Short mmCIF file of C-alpha atoms and ligand atoms in Angstrom, two decimals:
data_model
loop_
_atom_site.label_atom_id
_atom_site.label_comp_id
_atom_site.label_asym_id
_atom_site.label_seq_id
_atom_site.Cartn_x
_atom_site.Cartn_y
_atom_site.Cartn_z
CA UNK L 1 149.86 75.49 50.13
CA UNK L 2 152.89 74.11 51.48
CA UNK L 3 153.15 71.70 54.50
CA UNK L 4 155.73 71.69 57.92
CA UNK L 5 155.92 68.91 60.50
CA UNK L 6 156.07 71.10 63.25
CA UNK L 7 155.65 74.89 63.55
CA UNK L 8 156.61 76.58 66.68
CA UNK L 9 155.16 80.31 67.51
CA UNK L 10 157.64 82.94 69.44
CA UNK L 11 161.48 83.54 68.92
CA UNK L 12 162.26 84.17 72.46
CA UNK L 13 164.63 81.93 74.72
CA UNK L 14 161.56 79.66 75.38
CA UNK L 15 160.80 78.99 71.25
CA UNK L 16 164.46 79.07 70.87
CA UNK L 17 165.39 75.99 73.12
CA UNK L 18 162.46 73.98 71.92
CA UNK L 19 163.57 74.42 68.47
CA UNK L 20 167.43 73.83 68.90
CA UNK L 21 165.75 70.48 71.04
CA UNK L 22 163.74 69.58 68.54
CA UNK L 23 165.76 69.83 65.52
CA UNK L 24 168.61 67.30 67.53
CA UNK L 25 165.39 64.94 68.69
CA UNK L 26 163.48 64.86 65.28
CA UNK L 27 166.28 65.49 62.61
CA UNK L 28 163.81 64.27 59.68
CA UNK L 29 161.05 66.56 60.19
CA UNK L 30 160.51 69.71 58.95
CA UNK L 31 160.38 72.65 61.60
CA UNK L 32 159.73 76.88 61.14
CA UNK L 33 159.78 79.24 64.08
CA UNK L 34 157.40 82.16 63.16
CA UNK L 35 158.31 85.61 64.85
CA UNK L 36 156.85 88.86 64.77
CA UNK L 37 160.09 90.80 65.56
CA UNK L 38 162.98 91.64 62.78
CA UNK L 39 164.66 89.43 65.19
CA UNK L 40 164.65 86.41 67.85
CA UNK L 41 164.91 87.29 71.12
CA UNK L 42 163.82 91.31 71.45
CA UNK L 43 160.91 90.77 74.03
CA UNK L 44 160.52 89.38 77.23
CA UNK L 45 163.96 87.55 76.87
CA UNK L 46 165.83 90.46 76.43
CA UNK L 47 164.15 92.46 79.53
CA UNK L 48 164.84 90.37 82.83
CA UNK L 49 167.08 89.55 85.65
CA UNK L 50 169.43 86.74 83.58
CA UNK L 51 169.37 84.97 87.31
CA UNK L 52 169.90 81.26 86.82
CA UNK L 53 167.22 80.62 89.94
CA UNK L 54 167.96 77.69 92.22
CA UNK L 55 164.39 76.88 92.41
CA UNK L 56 163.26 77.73 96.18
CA UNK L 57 160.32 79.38 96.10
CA UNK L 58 157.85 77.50 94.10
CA UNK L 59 155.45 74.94 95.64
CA UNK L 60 156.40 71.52 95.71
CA UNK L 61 155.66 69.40 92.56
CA UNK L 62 154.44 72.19 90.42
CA UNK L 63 156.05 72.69 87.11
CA UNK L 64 157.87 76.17 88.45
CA UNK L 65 159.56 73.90 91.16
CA UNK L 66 160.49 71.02 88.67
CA UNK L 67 161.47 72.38 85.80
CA UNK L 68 163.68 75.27 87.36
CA UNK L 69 165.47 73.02 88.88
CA UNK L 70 165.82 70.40 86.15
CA UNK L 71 166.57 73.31 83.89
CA UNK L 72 169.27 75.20 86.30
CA UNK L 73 171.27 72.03 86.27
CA UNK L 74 171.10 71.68 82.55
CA UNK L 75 171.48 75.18 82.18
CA UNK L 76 174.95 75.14 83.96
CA UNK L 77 176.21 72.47 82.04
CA UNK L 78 175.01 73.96 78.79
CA UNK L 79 177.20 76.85 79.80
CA UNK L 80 180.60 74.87 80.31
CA UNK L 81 180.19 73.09 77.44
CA UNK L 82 179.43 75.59 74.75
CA UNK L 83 181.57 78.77 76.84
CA UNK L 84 178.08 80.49 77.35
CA UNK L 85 179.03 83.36 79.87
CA UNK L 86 177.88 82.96 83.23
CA UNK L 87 178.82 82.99 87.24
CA UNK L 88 177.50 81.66 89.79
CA UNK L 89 177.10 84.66 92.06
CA UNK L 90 175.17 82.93 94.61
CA UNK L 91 172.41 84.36 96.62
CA UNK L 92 171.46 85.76 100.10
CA UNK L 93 167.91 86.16 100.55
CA UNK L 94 167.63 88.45 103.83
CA UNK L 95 164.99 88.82 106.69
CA UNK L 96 165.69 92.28 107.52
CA UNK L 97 163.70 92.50 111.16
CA UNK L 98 163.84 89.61 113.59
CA UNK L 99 159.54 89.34 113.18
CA UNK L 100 160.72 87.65 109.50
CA UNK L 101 162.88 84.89 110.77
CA UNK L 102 159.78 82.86 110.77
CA UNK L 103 158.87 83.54 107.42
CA UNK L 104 162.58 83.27 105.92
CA UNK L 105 162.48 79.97 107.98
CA UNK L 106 158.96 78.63 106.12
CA UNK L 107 160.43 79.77 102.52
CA UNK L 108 163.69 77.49 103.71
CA UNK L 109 161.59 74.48 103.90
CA UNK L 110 159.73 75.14 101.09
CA UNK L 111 163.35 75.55 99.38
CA UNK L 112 164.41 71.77 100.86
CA UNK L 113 161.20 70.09 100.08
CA UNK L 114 162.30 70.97 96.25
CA UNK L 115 165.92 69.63 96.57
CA UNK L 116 167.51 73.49 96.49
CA UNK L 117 170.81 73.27 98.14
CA UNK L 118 170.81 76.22 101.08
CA UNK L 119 172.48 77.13 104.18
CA UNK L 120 170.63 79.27 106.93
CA UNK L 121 172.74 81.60 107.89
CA UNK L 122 172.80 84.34 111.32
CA UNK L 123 173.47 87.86 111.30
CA UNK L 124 177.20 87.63 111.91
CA UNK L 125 177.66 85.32 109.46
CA UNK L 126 175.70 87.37 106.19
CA UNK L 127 177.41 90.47 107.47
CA UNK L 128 180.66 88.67 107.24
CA UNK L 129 179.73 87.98 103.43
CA UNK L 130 178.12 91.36 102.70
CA UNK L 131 178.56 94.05 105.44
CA UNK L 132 176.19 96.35 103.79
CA UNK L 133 173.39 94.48 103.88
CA UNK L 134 170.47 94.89 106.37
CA UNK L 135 169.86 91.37 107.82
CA UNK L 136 168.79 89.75 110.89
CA UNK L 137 169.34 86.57 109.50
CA UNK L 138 169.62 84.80 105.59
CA UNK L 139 169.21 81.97 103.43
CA UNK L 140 172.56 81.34 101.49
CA UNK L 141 172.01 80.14 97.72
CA UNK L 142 175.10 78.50 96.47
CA UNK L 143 173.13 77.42 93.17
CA UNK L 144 172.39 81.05 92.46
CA UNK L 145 173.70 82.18 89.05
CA UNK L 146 173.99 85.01 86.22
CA UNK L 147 174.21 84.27 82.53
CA UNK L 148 174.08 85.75 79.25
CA UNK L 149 170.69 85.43 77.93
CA UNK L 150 172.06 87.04 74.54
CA UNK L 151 174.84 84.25 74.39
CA UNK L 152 172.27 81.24 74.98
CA UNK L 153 169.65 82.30 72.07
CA UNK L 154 172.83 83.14 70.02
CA UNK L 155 173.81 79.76 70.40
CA UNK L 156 169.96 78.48 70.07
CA UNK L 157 169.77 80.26 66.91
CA UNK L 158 172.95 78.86 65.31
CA UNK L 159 172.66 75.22 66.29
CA UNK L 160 168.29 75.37 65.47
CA UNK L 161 169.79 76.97 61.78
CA UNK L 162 172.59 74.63 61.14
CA UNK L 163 169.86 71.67 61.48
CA UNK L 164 167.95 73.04 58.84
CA UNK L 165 165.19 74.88 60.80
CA UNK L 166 163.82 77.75 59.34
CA UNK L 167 163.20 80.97 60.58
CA UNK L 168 159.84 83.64 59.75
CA UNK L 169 160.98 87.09 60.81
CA UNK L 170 158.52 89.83 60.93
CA UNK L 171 155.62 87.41 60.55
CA UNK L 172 152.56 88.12 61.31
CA UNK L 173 149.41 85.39 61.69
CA UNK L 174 146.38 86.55 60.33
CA UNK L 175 144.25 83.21 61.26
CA UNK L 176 144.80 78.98 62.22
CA UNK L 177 142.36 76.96 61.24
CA UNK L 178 142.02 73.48 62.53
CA UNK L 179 141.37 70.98 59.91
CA UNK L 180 141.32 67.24 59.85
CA UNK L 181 144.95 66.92 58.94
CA UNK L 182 146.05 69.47 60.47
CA UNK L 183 146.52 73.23 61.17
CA UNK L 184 146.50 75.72 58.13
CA UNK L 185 148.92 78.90 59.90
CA UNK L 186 147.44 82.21 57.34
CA UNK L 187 150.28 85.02 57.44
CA UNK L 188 150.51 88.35 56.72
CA UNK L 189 153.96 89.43 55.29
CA UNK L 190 154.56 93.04 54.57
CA UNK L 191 151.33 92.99 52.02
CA UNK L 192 151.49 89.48 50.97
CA UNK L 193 149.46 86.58 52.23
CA UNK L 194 151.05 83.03 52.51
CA UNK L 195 149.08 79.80 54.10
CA UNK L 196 150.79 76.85 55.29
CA UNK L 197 149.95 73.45 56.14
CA UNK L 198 151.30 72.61 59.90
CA UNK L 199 150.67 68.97 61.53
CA UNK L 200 151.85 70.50 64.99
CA UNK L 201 151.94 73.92 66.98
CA UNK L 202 153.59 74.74 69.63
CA UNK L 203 152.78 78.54 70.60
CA UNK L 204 155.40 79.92 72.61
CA UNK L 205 154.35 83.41 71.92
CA UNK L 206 154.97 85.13 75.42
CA UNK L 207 153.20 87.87 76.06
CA UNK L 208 150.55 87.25 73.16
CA UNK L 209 150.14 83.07 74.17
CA UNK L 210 146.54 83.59 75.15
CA UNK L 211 145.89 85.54 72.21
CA UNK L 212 147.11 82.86 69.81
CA UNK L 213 145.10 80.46 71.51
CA UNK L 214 142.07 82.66 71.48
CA UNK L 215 142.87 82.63 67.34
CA UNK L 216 142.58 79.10 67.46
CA UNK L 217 139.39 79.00 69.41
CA UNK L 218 140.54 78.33 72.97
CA UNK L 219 137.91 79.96 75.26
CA UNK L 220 140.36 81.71 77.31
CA UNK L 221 138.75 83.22 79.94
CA UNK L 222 136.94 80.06 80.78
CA UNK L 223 140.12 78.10 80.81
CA UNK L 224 142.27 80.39 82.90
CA UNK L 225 144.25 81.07 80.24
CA UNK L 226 144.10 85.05 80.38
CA UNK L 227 147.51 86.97 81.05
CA UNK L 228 147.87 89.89 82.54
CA UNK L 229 150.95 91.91 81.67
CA UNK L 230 153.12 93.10 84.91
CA UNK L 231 155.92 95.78 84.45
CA UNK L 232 159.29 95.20 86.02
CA UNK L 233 161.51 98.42 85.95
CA UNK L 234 165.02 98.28 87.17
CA UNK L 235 167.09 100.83 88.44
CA UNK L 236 171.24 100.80 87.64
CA UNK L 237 173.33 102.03 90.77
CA UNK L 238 176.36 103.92 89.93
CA UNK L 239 179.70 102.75 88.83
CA UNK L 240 181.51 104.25 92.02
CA UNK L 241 179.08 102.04 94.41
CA UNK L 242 180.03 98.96 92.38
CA UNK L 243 181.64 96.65 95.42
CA UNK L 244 178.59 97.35 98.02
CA UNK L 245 177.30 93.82 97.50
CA UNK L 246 178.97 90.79 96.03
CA UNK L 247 176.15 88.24 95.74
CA UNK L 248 172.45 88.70 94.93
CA UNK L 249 170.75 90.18 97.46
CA UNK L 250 167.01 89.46 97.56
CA UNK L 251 164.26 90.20 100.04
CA UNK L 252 161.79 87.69 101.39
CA UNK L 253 159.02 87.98 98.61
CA UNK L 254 155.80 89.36 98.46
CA UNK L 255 152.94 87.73 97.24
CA UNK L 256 153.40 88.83 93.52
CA UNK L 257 157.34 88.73 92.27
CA UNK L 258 160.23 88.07 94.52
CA UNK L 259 160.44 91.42 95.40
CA UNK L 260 162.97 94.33 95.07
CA UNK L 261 166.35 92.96 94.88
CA UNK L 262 170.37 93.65 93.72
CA UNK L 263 171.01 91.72 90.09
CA UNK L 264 174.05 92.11 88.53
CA UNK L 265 175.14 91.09 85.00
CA UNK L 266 177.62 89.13 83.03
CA UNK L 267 179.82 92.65 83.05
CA UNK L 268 179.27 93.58 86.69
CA UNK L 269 176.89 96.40 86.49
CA UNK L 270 174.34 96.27 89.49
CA UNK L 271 170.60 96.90 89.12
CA UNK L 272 167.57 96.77 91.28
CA UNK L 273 164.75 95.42 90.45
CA UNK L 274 162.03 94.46 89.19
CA UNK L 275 159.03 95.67 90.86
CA UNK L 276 155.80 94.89 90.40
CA UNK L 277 153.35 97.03 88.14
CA UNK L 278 149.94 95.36 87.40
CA UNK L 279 149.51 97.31 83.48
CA UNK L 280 145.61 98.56 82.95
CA UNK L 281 145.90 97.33 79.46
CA UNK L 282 147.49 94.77 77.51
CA UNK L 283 150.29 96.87 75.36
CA UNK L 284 153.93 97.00 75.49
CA UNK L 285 154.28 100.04 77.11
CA UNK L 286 158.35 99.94 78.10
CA UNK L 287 158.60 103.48 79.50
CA UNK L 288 159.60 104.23 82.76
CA UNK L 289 157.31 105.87 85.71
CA UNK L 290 159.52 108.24 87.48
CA UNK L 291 156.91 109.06 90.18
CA UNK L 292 157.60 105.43 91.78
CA UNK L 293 161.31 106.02 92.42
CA UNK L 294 160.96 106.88 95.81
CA UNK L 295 158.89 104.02 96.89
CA UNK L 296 161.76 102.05 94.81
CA UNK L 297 164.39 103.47 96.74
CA UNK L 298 162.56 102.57 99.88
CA UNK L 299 162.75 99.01 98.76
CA UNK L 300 166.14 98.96 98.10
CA UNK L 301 167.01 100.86 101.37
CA UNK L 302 165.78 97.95 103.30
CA UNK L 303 168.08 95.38 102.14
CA UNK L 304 171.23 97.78 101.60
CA UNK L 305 170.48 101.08 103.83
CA UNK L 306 173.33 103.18 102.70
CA UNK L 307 171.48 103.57 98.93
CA UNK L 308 170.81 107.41 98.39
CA UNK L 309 168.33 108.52 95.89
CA UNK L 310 171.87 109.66 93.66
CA UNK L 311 172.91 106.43 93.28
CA UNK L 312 170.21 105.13 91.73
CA UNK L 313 169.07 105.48 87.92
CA UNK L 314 166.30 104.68 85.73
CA UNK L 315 167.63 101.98 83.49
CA UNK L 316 164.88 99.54 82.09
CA UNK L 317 161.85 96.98 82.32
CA UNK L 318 160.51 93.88 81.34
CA UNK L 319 156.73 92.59 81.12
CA UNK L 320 155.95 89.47 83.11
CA UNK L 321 153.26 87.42 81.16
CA UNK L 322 150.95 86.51 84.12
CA UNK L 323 148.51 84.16 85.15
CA UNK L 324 148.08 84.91 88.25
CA UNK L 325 145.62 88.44 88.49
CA UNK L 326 146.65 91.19 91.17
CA UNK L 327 146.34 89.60 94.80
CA UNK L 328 145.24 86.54 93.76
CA UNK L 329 147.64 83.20 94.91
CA UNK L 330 150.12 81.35 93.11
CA UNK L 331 149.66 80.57 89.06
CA UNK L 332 151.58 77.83 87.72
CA UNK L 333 152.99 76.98 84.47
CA UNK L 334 150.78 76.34 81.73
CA UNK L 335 152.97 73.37 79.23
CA UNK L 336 150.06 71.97 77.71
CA UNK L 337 149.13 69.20 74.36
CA UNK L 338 145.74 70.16 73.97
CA UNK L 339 143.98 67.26 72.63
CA UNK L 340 141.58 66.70 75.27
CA UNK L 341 140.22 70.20 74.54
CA UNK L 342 139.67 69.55 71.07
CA UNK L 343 142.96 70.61 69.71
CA UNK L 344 145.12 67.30 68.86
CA UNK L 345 149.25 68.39 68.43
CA UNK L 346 148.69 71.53 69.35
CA UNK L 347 151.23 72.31 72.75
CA UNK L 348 150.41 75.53 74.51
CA UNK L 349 152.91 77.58 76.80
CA UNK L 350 151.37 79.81 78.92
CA UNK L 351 151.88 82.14 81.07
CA UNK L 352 155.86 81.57 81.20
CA UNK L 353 156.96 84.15 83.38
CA UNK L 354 160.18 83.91 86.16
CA UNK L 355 161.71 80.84 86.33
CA UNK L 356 161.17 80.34 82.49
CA UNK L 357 164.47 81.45 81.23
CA UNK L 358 166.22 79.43 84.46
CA UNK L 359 163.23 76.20 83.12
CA UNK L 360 163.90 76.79 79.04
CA UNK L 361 166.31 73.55 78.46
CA UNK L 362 163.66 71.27 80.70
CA UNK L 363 160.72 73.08 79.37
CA UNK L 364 162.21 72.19 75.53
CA UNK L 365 162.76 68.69 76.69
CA UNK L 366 158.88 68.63 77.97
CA UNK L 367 157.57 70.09 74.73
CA UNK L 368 159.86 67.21 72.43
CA UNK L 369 158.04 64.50 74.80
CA UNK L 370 154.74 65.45 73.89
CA UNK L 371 155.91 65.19 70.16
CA UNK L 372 157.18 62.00 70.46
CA UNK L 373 154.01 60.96 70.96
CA UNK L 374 152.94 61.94 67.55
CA UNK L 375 155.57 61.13 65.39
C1 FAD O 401 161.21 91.58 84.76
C2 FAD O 401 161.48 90.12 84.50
C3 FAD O 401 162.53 89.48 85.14
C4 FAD O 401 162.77 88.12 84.93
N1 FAD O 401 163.86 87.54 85.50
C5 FAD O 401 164.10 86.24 85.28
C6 FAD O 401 165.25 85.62 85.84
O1 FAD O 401 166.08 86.27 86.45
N2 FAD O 401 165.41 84.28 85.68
C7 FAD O 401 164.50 83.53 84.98
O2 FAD O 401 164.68 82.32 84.93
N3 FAD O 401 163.44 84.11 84.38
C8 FAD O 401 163.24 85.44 84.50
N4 FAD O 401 162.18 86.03 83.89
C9 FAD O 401 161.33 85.23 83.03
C10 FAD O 401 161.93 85.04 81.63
O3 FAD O 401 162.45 86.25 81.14
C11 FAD O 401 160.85 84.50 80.70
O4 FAD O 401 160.26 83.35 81.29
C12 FAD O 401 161.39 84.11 79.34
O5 FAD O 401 162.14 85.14 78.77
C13 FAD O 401 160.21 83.76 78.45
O6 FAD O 401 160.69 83.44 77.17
P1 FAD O 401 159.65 83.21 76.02
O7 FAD O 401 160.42 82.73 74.86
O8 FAD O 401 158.53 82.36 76.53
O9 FAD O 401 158.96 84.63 75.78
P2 FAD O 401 159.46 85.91 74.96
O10 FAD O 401 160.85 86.24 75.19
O11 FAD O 401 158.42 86.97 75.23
O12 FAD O 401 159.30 85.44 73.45
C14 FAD O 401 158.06 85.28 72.84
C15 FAD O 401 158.23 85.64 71.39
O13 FAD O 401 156.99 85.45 70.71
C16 FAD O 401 156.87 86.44 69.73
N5 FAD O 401 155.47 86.56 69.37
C17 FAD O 401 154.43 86.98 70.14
N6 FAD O 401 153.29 86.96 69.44
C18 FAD O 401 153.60 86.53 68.20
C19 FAD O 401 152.83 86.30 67.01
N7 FAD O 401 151.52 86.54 66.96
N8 FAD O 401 153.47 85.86 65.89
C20 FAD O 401 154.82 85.63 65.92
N9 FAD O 401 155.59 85.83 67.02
C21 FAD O 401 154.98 86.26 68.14
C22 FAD O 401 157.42 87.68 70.42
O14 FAD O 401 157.79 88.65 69.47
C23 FAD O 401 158.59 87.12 71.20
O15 FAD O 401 159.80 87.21 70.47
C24 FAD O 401 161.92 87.39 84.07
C25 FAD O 401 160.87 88.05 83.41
C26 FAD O 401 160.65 89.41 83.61
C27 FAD O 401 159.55 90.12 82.88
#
């Protein structure tokens, strides 16, 4: 059986940045990323909004609030310094009836309590920036960004590679045992078998963290570690409608998600999206639901009224790995080293959902403390 210092679980943007992090912070230890995929970087990562989130809406001193905006800063200068495409866009977040000043005003204060830079702005003024937009009044995001999630775990991948870590595609784990020295990781490769010796784990497995932990021998349900997978589909407007908005335009959010907005990307297409659609089982079921696109539409009508139902088509979705159940409050971040459950250098991420792309570079620096306390 051969042995690895550290072995980290999940070749999204998450997995990525921790091992590009680690393989700068701990250059004499030996590291292997383990993914399922043919490739890093096909799941959640590849399915979202690529906003670079300024960090308003989380509650104060929770890990969402932190290490978005710890990460959006690093994130930006990440960018400039290794040409990583991005913009920053910048934001309006719009009341669209004068009853929701008060509740634009609350998620303002809840945006300055975290340090977010914003500017309230009146009706005159947002339809001076964007006179297509429905708004009786808006919260102006100057930190708001877009970048190219395929650049950054391009550039993960090459600098993690050129320091020597190595990469398991279309691995598949069979069993983790905990021993005394230890973890031993069993894999299933095409029809071979092959254990491993690893002295640390970090599972960063997305939408399957709770199962790996489960492997292990987590009791998940009693820890309040069970996700729930929640569909985000996004519809792309068409090419000739391009210049109706220039910035994000978001609504004030519901309880789950941050409700139906305008994204666009790197290349300047605009989408709308994501909803929110609680799955009734746990698979990756990426297809479309046509029967919600009116109640879509009506979403999008209330921030930008002049939308018609021809504008508007079915492009794609993403899977939100969530804590929180349907209706039930806020779910934080799980970034945990497990010892005092009984599971000594083991680091579980959890439930990593929106702002975890925006958190990845201060989520990898998180992950590298922990391990500096082992090594
Ligand atoms: C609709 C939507 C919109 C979003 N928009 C934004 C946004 O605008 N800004 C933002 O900051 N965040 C956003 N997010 C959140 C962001 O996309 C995620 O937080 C981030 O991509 C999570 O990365 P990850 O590496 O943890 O997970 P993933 O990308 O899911 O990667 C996990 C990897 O683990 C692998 N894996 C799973 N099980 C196993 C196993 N048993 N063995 C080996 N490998 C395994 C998977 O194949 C996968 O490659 C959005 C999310 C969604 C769903």
């Amino acid at each position: 059986m051969f042995q690895v210092d550290i072995t980290i679980i999940g070749a999204g943007v998450v997995g990525l940045a921790i091992a590009h992090q680690l393989s700068r912070d701990f250059p004499d230890k030996s590291i292997l990323v383990l993914e399922r995929n043919s490739k890093y970087g096909q799941e959640t990562s590849a399915r979202n909004s690529e906003v670079i989130h300024s960090g308003i809406y989380y509650p104060k001193n929770s890990l969402k609030a932190k290490l978005c905006l710890e990460g959006r800063i690093s994130l930006y200068e990440l960018c400039i310094k290794n040409n990583i495409s991005f913009q920053k866009i910048t934001k309006i977040i719009t009341a669209t009836k004068d009853e929701a000043i008060p509740k634009l005003e609350n998620l303002y204060q809840i945006g300055i309590e975290n340090g977010v830079p914003l500017q309230i702005i009146d009706k005159a003024q947002a339809n001076k920036l964007e006179p297509n937009i429905r708004c009786a009044g808006g919260i102006l995001s100057p930190e708001t960004g877009i970048i190219s999630v395929a650049e950054l775990m391009d550039f993960h991948y090459q600098k993690a590679s050129n320091n020597n870590v190595d990469f398991y595609f279309e691995s598949h784990i069979s069993q983790i045992n905990r021993l005394s020295n230890g973890y031993e990781v069993n894999l299933l490769e095409k029809n071979s078998e092959t254990s491993f010796l690893s002295k640390v784990i970090v599972n960063s497995a997305g939408l399957y963290a709770d199962v790996i932990a489960e492997i292990i021998g987590f009791d998940t349900a009693q820890l309040g570690y069970d996700l729930s997978f929640c569909k985000g589909t996004y519809y792309s407007l068409r090419p000739g409608k391009k210049g109706i908005v220039k910035r994000l335009i978001y609504p004030i959010p519901p309880n789950e998600g941050l409700g139906v907005h305008s994204v666009s990307d790197i290349a300047g297409t605009i989408r709308f999206g994501p909803d929110v659609e609680y799955l009734p089982e746990k698979i990756l079921d990426y297809s479309i639901n046509e029967n919600r696109k009116l109640e879509f539409l009506s979403a999008i009508q209330d921030i930008i009224p002049s939308i018609q139902l021809e504008d508007i088509a079915a492009d794609y979705c993403g899977i939100r790995p969530k804590l929180q159940k349907k209706g039930e409050p806020f779910r934080d971040f799980i970034i945990s080293e497990e010892s005092d459950k009984g599971f000594p250098n083991f680091i579980n991420l959890i439930g990593i959902e929106s702002p975890g792309l925006t958190a990845s570079p201060a989520i990898s620096r998180m992950v590298s403390e922990f391990i500096s306390q082992i090594f």
